[in-house]
Structures are given as C-alpha cells and as structure tokens.
Coordinates of C-alpha atoms in Angstrom, one line a residue:
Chain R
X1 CA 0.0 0.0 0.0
X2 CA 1.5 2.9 -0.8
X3 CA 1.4 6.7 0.7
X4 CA -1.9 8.0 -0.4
X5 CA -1.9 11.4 -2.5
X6 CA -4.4 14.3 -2.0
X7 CA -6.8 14.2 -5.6
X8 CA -6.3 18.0 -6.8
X9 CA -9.2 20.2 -4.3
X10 CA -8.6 17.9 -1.3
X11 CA -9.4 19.8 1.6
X12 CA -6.9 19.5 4.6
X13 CA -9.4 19.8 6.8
X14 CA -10.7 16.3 5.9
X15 CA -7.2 14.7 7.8
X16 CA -8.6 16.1 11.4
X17 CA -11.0 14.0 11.5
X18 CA -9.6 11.3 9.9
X19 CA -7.1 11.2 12.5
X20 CA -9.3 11.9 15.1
X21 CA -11.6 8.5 14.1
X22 CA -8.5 6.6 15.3
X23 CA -7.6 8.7 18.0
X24 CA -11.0 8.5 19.7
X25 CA -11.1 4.9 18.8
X26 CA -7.9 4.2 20.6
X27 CA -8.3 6.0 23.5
X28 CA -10.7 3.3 24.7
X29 CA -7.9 2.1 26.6
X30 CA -8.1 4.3 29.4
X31 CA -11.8 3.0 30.0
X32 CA -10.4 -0.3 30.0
X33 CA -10.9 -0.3 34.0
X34 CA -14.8 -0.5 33.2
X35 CA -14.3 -4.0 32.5
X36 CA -11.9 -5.4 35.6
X37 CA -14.9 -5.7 37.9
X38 CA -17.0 -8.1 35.9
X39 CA -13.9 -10.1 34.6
X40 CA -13.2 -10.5 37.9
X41 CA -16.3 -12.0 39.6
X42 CA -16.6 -13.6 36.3
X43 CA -13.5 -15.4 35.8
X44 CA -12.3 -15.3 39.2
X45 CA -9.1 -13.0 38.8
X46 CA -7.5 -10.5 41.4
X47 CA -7.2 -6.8 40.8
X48 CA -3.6 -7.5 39.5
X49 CA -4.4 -10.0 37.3
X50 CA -7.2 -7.9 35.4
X51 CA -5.1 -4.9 35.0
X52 CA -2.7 -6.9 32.9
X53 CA -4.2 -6.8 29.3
X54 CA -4.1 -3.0 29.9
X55 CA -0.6 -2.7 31.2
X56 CA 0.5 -5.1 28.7
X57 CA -1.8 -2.9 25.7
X58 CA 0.5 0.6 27.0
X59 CA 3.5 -1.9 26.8
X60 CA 2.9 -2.6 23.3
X61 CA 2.2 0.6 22.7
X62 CA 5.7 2.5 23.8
X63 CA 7.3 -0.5 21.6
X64 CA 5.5 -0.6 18.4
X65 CA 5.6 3.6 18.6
X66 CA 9.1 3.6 18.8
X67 CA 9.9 0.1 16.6
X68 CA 7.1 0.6 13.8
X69 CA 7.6 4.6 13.4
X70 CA 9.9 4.5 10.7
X71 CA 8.1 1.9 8.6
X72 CA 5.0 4.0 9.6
X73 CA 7.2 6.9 8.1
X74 CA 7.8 5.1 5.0
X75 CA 4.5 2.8 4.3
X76 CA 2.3 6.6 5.1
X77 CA -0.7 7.0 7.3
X78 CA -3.0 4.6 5.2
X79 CA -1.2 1.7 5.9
X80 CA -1.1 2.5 9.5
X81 CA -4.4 3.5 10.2
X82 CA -5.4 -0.1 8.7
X83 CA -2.9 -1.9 10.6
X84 CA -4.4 0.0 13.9
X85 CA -7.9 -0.9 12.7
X86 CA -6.9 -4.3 12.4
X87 CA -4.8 -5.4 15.3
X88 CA -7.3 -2.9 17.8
X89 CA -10.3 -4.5 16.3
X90 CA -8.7 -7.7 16.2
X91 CA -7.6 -7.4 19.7
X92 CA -11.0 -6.9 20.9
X93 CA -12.7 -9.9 18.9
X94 CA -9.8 -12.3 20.5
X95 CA -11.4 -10.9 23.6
X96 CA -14.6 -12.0 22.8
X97 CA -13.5 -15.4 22.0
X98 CA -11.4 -15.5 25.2
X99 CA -14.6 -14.3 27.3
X100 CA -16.7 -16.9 25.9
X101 CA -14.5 -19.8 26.4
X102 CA -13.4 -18.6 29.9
X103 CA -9.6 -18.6 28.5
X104 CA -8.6 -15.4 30.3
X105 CA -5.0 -16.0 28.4
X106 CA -6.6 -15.0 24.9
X107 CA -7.9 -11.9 26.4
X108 CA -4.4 -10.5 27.3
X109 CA -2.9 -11.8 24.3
X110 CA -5.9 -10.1 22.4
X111 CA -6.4 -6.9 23.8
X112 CA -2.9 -6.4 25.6
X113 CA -1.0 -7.9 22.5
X114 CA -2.6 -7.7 19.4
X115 CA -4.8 -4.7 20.7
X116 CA -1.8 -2.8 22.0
X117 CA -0.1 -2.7 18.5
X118 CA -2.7 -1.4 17.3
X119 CA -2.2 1.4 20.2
X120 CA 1.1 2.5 19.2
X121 CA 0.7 2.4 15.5
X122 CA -2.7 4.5 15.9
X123 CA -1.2 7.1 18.0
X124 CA 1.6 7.3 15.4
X125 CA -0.4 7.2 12.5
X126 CA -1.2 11.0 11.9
X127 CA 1.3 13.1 13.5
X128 CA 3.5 13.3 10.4
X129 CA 0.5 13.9 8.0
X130 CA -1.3 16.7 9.7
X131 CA 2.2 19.1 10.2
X132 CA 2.6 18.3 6.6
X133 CA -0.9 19.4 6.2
X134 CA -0.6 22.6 8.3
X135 CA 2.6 23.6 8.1
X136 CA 1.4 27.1 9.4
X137 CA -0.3 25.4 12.8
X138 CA 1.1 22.3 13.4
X139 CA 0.1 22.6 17.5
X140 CA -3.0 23.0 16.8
X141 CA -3.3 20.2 14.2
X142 CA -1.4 17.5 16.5
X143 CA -3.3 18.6 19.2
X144 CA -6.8 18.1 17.8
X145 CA -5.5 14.2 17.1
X146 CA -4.5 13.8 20.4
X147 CA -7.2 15.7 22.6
X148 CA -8.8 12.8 20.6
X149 CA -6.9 10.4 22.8
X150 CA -8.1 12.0 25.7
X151 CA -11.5 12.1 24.2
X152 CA -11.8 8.5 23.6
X153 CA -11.7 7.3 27.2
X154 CA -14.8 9.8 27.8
X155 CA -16.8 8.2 24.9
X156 CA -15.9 4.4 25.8
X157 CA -16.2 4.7 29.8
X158 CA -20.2 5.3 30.3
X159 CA -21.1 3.4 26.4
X160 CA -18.8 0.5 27.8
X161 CA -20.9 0.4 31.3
X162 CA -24.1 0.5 29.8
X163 CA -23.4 -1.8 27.4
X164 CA -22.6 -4.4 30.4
X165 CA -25.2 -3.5 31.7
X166 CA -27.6 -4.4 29.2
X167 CA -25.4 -7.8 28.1
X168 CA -25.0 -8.9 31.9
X169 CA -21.4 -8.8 33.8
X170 CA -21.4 -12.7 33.3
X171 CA -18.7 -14.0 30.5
X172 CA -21.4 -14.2 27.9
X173 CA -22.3 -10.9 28.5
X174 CA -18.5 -9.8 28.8
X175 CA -18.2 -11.5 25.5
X176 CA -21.1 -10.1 23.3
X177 CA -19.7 -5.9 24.3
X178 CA -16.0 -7.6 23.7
X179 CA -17.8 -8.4 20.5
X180 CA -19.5 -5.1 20.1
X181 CA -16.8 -3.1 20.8
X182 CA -14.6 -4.8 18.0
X183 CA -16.9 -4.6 15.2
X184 CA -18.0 -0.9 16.0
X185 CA -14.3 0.5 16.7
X186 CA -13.4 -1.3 13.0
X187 CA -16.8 0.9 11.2
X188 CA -15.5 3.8 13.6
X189 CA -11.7 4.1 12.2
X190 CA -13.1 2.9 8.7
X191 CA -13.7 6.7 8.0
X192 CA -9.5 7.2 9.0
X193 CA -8.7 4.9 6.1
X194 CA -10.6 6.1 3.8
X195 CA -10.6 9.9 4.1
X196 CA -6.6 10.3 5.4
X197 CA -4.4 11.7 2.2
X198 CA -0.7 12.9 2.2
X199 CA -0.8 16.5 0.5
X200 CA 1.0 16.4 -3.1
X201 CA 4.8 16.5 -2.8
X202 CA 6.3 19.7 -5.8
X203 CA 7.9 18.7 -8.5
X204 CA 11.5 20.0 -9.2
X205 CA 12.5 20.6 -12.5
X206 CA 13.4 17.1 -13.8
X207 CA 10.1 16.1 -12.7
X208 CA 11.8 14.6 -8.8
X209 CA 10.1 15.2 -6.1
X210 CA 11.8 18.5 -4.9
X211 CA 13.5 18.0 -1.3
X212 CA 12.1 19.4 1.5
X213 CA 12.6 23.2 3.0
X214 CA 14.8 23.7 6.6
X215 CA 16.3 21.2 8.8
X216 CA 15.6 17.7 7.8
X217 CA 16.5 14.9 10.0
X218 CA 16.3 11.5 9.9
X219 CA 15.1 9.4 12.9
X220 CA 18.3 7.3 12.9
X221 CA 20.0 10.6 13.2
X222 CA 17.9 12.2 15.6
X223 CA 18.4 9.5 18.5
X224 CA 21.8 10.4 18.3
X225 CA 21.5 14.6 18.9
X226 CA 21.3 15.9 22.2
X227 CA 18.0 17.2 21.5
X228 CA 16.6 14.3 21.6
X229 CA 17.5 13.3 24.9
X230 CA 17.0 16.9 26.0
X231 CA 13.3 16.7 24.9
X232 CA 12.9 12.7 26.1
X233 CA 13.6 14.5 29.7
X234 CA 11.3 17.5 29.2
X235 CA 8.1 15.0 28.4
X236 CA 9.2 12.1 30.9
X237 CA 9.5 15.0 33.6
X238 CA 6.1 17.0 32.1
X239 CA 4.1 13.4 32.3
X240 CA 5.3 11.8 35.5
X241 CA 4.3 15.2 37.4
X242 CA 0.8 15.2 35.4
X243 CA 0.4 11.3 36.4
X244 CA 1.5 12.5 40.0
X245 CA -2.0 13.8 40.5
X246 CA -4.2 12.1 38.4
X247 CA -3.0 8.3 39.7
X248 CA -4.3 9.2 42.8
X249 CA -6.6 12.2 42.1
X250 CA -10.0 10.7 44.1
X251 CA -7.9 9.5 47.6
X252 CA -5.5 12.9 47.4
X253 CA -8.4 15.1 47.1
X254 CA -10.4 13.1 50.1
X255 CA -7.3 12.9 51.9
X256 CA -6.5 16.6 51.5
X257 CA -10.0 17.7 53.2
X258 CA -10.3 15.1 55.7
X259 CA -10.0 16.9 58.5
X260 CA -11.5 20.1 57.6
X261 CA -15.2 21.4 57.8
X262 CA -15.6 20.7 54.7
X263 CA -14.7 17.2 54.0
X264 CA -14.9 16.0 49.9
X265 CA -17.7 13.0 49.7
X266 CA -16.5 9.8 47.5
X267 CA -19.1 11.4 45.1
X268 CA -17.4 14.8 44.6
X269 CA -14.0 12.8 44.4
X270 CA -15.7 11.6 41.4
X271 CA -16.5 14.8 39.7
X272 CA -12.6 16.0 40.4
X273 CA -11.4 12.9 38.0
X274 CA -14.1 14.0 35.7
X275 CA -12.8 17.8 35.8
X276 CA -9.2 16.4 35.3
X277 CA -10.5 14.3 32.3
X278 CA -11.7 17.6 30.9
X279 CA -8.6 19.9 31.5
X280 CA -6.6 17.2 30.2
X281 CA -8.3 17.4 26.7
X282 CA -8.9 21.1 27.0
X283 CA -5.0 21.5 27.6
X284 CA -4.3 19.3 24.3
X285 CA -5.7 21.2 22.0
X286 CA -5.8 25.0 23.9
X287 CA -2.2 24.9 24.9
X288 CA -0.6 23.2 21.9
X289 CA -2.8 25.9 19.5
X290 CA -1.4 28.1 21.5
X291 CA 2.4 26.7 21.4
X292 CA 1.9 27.9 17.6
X293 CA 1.7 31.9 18.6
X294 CA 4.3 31.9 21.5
X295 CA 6.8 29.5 20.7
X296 CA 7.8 25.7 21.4
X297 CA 9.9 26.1 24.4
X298 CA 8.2 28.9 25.7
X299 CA 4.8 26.6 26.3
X300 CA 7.4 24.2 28.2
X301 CA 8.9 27.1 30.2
X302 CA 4.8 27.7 30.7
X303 CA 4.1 23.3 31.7
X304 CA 7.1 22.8 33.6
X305 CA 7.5 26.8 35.5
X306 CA 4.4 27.3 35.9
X307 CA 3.7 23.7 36.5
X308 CA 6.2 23.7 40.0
X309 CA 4.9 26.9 41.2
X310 CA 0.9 25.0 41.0
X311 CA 2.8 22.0 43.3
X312 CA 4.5 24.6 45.9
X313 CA 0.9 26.1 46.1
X314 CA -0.5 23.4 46.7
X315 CA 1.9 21.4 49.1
X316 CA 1.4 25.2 50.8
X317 CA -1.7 26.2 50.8
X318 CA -3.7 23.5 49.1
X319 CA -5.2 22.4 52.9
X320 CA -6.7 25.2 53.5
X321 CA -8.3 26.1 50.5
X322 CA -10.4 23.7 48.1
X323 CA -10.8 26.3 45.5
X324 CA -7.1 26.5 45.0
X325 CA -6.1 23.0 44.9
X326 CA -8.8 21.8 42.2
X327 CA -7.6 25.5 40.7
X328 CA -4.1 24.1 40.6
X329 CA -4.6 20.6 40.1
X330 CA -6.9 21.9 37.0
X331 CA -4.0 23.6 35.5
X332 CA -1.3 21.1 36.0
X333 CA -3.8 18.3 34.5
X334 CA -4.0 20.7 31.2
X335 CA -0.3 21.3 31.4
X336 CA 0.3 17.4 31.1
X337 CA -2.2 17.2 28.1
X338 CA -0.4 20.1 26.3
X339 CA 2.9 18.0 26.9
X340 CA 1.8 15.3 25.1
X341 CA 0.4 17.1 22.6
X342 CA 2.7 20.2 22.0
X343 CA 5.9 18.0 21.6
X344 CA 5.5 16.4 18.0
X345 CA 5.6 20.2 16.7
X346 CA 8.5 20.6 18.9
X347 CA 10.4 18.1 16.8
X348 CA 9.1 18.8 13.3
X349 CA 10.6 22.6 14.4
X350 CA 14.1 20.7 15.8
X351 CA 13.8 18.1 12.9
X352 CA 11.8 18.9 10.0
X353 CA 8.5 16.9 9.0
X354 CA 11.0 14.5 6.9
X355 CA 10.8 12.0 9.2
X356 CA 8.9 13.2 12.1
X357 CA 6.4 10.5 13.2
X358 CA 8.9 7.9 13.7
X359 CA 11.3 10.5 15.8
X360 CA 7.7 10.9 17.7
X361 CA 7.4 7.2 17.9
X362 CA 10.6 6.8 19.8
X363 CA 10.0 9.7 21.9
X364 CA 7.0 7.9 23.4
X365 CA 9.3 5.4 25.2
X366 CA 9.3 8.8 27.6
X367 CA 5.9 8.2 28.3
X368 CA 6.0 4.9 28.9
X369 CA 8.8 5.2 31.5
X370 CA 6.7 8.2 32.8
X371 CA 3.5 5.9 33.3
X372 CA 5.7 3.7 35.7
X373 CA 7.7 6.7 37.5
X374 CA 4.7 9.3 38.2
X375 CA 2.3 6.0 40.1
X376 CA 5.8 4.4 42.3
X377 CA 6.8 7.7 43.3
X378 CA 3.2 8.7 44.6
X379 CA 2.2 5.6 45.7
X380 CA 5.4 4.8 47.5
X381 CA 5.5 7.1 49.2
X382 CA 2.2 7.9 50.7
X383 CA 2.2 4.0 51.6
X384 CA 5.7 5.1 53.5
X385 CA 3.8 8.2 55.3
X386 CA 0.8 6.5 56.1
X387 CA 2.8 3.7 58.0
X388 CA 4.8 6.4 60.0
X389 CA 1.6 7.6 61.4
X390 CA 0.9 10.5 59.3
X391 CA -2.5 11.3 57.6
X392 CA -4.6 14.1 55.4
X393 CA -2.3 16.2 53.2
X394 CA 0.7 15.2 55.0
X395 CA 0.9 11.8 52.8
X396 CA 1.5 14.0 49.7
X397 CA 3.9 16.9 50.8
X398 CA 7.4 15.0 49.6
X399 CA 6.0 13.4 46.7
X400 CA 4.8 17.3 45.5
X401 CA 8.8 18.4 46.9
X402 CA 9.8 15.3 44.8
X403 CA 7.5 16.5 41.6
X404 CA 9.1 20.3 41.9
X405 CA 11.9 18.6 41.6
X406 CA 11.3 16.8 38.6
X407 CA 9.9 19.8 36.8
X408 CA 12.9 21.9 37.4
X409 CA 15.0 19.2 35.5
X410 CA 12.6 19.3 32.6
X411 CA 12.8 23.0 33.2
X412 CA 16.6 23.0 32.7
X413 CA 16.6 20.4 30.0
X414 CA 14.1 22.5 27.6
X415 CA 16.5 25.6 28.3
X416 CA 19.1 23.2 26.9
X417 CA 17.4 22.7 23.6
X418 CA 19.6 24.3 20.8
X419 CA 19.0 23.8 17.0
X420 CA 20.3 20.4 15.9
X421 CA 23.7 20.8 14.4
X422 CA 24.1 20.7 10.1
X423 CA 26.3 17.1 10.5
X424 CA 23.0 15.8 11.4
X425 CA 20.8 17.2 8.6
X426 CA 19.6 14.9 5.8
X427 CA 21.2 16.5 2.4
X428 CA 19.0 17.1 -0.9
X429 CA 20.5 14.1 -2.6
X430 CA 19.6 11.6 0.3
X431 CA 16.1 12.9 0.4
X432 CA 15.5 12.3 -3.4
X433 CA 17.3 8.8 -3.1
X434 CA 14.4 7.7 0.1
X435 CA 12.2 9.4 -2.3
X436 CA 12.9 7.0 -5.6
X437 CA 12.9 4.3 -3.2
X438 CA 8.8 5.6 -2.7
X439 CA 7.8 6.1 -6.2
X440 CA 9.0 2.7 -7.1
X441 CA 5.4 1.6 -5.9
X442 CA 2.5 3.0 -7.7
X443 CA 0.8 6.4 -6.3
X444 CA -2.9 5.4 -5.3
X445 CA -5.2 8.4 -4.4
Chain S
X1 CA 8.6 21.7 3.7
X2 CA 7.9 22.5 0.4
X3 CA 5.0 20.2 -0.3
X4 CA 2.5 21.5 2.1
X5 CA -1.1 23.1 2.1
X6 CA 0.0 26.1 0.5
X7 CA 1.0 24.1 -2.1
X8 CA -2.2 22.4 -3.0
X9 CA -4.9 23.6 -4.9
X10 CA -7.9 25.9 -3.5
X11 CA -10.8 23.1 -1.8
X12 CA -13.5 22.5 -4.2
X13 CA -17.3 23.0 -2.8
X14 CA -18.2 19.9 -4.0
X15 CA -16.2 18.8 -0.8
X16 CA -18.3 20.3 1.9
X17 CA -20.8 17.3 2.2
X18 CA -17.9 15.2 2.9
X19 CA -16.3 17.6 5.3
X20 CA -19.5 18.0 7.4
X21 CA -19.8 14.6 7.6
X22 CA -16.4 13.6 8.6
X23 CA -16.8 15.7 11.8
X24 CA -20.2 14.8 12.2
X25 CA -19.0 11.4 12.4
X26 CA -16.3 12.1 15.5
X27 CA -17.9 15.1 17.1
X28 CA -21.3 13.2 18.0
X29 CA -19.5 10.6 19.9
X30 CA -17.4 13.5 21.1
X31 CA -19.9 15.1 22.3
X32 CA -21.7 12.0 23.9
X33 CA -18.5 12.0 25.8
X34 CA -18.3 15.5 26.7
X35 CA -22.1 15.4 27.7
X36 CA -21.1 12.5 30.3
X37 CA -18.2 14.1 31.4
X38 CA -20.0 17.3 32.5
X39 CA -22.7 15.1 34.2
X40 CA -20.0 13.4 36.5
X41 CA -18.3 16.6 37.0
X42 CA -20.8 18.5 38.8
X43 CA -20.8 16.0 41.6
X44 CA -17.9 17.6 43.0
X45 CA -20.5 20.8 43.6
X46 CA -23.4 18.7 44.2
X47 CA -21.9 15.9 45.6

C-alpha cells in the first residue's frame, strides 16, 4: 500500500477528523478499567491480574511507537491506520473469543498484545500527516489528534458500562460488548482509512520530487542529537508530574480535606477525576494551539515553570483552600495534556516533517517510562507516610517536593534545547534517493 | 517543507458534504462523551 496522494481540491481539513476516528477509537484504553470488575467475579481474577491486558496494551504501545515509526514513516498513514484498525479490532474480537471460552490467556494476548499494537501504530499514525498538512499550525493540528486520545476514554467509559449493563457482567455478557466493541471501533476508524491523504509532494524541474525546505533529519540521526534526549527529559519529567496527581486524584483530594469542615464525599472525588479528564483534553488542544503563537519552548517554560509553582501552592496552601487546589490541580492536569500534545511540533521545528512520526514514535518510550515513575513515586511514598503515622495532606507533601523537583530538571533540560547541528541534517540528494525508493510503488489516491 | 497546504490547490465545494460529515461522524461521539463528562463533573459541587 503505498502513501496516499491528495486528488487536486482535497481539503486538509478532511485529515482532522480522519485522525481523530483513530484517535477517539484508541483512546478506549483508558476506559479499560470499566471491565476489571466483571472479569473479575466472572473469571475469578485479582485486581492484579485484570489490569494486565491494559498494562501489557500501554507496553505494546511504547514498543511498536518507537519500533514501527519508521516503517510507519515510510508505508504513510494509510497503511497504519489499517494496521491500527486491524490489530485494535482484532484485539477486541480475540477478547470476545477468550470471554466466551473462559480462556482469560486469549484476552491479554488479544487486547494487551494484538490490541496494543494497534495502540502504538494508531497514535503514530497522523502526527507526520497533519504538520505536513498545516505547516502554518502544526500545534494545533497535533493537538486536535490527540485531545482525541483523551476524548476516547470519555466516549468508551459510560457506552462500555451500559453496554454491560444491558449484556449482563457474566462471561457471555462480557463476550457479546467484547464483540461489540470490536466490530463498532473497525466501522469507527473505517472513515480514518478512507478519508486520510498525504498533501501532493512539488515537482523540481526534472520532474523529482523537490526536497524538503529547513532542517531535515532523519530518525536514525535524531536518536543520536542531544536534543533528543533533551526533549525525552522534558516529556518524561512534564508526564510523570501530570500522572503525579491524576494516579491518585480521588484519595488525594479526600485525603487533602479530611480533617477540615468541609470534607470531599467519594461522590465529589468523582466529579474532580471528571474535571481532570476535561482539563486534560482542554490543555491538548488550547495549549498546543497556543504553542503555535508563543513558541515551542516557551509553552514548556509555561508546563514545567508554571507547573512547579501549582505544586509549591499546593503542598502550601492547598489544605486550606479547596478552590485553589482543584484551581491548581486543574492547571497542572491541562499542562500534562499540552505535553503530550505540543511536543510532536516541537520536533518537526528541531527536525523537520521529513521523518517526524517515527522520531515521535521513539519519543513515546518517555511516556512509557513516565507511566511507571509518576504511580511508584506517589504511591510509594504515601504507603511510607501512612505507615509512619501521618494522615490528610501530609501523605503528599514529599512526593509534591519530589514533583518540583522533577519539573525543574525538565525545566533545565528545555533551556538546553539548541538547534540540531548541520552534520546531522539529511542532504538534498539523500532525500530524493528515500524518495525514488517511494515512487517505485505506484501512487494510489 | 515545500510540499504542504499552501501548495495544493484551493478546496473544491463539492467537498463540503464530505467535510461535514467527517466531523459529524467524530464530534457526535465526542460530544456523547463531553455530555457524560460534565454530568460526572458537577458532583464535585453537588456531591
């Protein structure tokens, strides 16, 4: 399959949503927790045990980013939106099988496996495409695509639920949304395949494909620049201090109040997780439009500055006022969404769009270390307070010293971000080679 | 690069249908999400 070509009067503002059918479709994932109660009365399985086709699904996510980016990169965002479609529909459908038979095995090889290659591809799929797109907002392009990420947990969480509800929370039951979910999630990202297009490359004058403008750097290179690295710490820093409040938003926030007049109810606990879900997606697409009038690393001086001073209010003043600490958690929450979705214009500006998504790919392996660093650190060390005695906010005050911290490095390591040196840069002649190595398959629009 | 939007030609009208549809198709569920979202979020006023 090779890269599909815009037909003359494509619109560009058919990719959005192309991407976004994907995005939204993927995204699932962080609903999967809707199902570990009835697999586990159903099949018998601990807490641990249910999690594990999710933690296995982010696994596979961080490795087929950062493994399957370059032929991602080279196969365009057709062929990866199909192979998401596939191995995330696929994923789901094993499920199913695995439900109905009681084999809990197929449903982590399906879903975590399978399902999670589909994950990593997805998220990949469209980054490169839409900055080529819109060269002129690339933040705000990126960011609509993955705000849809967000956005796909809020769709699947309460359709998921009801859907058990109406099948039964038995393994049939389990099986037939399993089922559903597969079948609708392949329609859903249908519309992705069909509709995504790469805009027409210029012709030079012997009828090549003319190279690209700017610095253009290829991912092999990249992994090699300090930027890289330098940008690796500013998301794994950004996303760990995010993941620092929303792992345990509901406990920290009844915790927090617990000794006040005005304690939070397990209800209202639920309605800050909602409000974090929503500044999370609101950052995504807010902040990373706005990353396209202010500057790359001015937005990170903005998530990761900004970002510590929220944590000093709160670990000072967040007891004693509960308008202030949802205030700050609020902001942090969007800050963390504007990470994620800010830094793949960060790298077409450090690398150029040549090849962009699988430089993005390998970045994610930040996130993925991030997802285990942010929860231990928390965790850890509230379990460690709580056995010395200590209770209410005072569970949370060194993990929040521990998060400032962390920012500041980010902080630092985005003030070390320089422009990537020439020796790195992709000449004209290397370009048009990768590019005759393309053509050699036949254009299909 | 050289071989973006500004490169391709003007969109032709005859592509608004499909456009409207397109984001039809991801901003109803979007907004089925969003409408959920809001519900739960109000409990921490109400709740």
């Amino acid at each position: 399959m090779s890269p599909p070509v815009a037909p003359p009067g494509w619109s560009r503002w058919l990719v959005p949503p192309a991407a976004l059918s994907v995005h939204l479709s993927i995204g699932q994932a962080y609903a999967w927790s809707v199902f570990k109660p009835p697999l586990e009365s159903a099949l018998g399985l601990s807490g641990t045990q249910s999690a594990l086709p999710f933690q296995l699904g982010i696994v596979m996510l961080g490795l087929s980013a950062a493994f399957g980016g370059t032929l991602v990169e080279r196969k365009g965002p057709r062929w990866a939106m199909t192979v998401a479609l596939v191995c995330f529909s696929s994923g789901f459908l094993l499920s199913a099988l695995g439900a109905a038979a009681e084999q809990y095995w197929l449903i982590v090889l399906g879903y975590g496996f399978v399902g999670g290659i589909g994950l990593g591809i997805g998220y990949i799929s469209p980054v490169s495409t839409l900055i080529k797109w819109f060269p002129d907002r690339p933040g705000m392009a990126t960011g609509i695509a993955i705000m849809g990420f967000g956005g796909g947990a809020l769709i699947a969480s309460p359709w998921s639920a009801r859907m058990l509800e109406s099948f039964g929370n038995d393994s049939s039951g389990i099986a037939l949304a399993f089922l559903v979910h597969g079948l609708s999630y392949a329609v859903f990202m249908l519309l992705g395949v069909l509709l995504v297009r790469v805009p027409r490359t210029p012709k030079g004058a012997d009828g090549a494909p003319a190279p690209l403008d700017g610095v253009q750097v290829s991912a092999r290179s990249a992994v090699r620049t300090p930027q890289f690295w330098l940008l690796w710490v500013v998301l794994c820093m950004n996303v760990t201090a995010g993941i620092g409040i929303l792992e345990k938003a509901a406990p920290m926030i009844t915790d927090f109040f617990a000794d006040t007049s005005t304690p939070v109810s397990v209800t209202a606990a639920a309605g800050f997780v909602a409000l974090l879900s929503a500044a999370n997606m609101a950052g995504r697409i807010g902040w990373s439009s706005t990353s396209d009038l202010i500057g790359r690393k001015n937005i990170y001086r903005v998530y990761l500055g900004v970002g510590a001073l929220m944590y000093a209010l709160i670990a000072l003043f967040g007891d004693s006022s509960k308008p202030l600490f949802v205030l700050c958690a609020l902001v942090i929450l969007s800050f963390y969404g504007g990470g994620f979705a800010t830094v793949p214009a960060y790298l077409k500006d450090l690398f150029g769009t040549y090849q962009v998504g699988a430089i993005h790919g390998r970045l994610l392996t930040a996130w993925s270390t991030a997802g285990v660093l942010g929860p231990l650190i928390v965790n850890w060390i509230a379990d460690r307070q709580e056995e010395a005695g200590r209770h209410g906010s005072s569970l949370y005050g060194l993990s929040f010293v521990i998060m400032i911290g962390l920012l500041v490095v980010g902080f630092v390591a985005n003030e070390l971000v320089r422009p990537v040196h020439a020796r790195h840069h992709v000449s004209a002649p290397a370009q048009r080679e990768a590019a005759d190595v393309r053509r050699q398959q036949p254009e299909s629009a | 690069m050289s071989g973006d939007s500004s490169q391709s030609p003007p969109d032709l009208p005859g592509r608004r249908p499909l456009i409207a549809f397109a984001w039809l198709w991801v901003g109803v569920p979007l907004a089925y999400g969003l409408y959920e979202l809001v519900r739960k979020a109000t409990q921490l006023f109400t709740g």
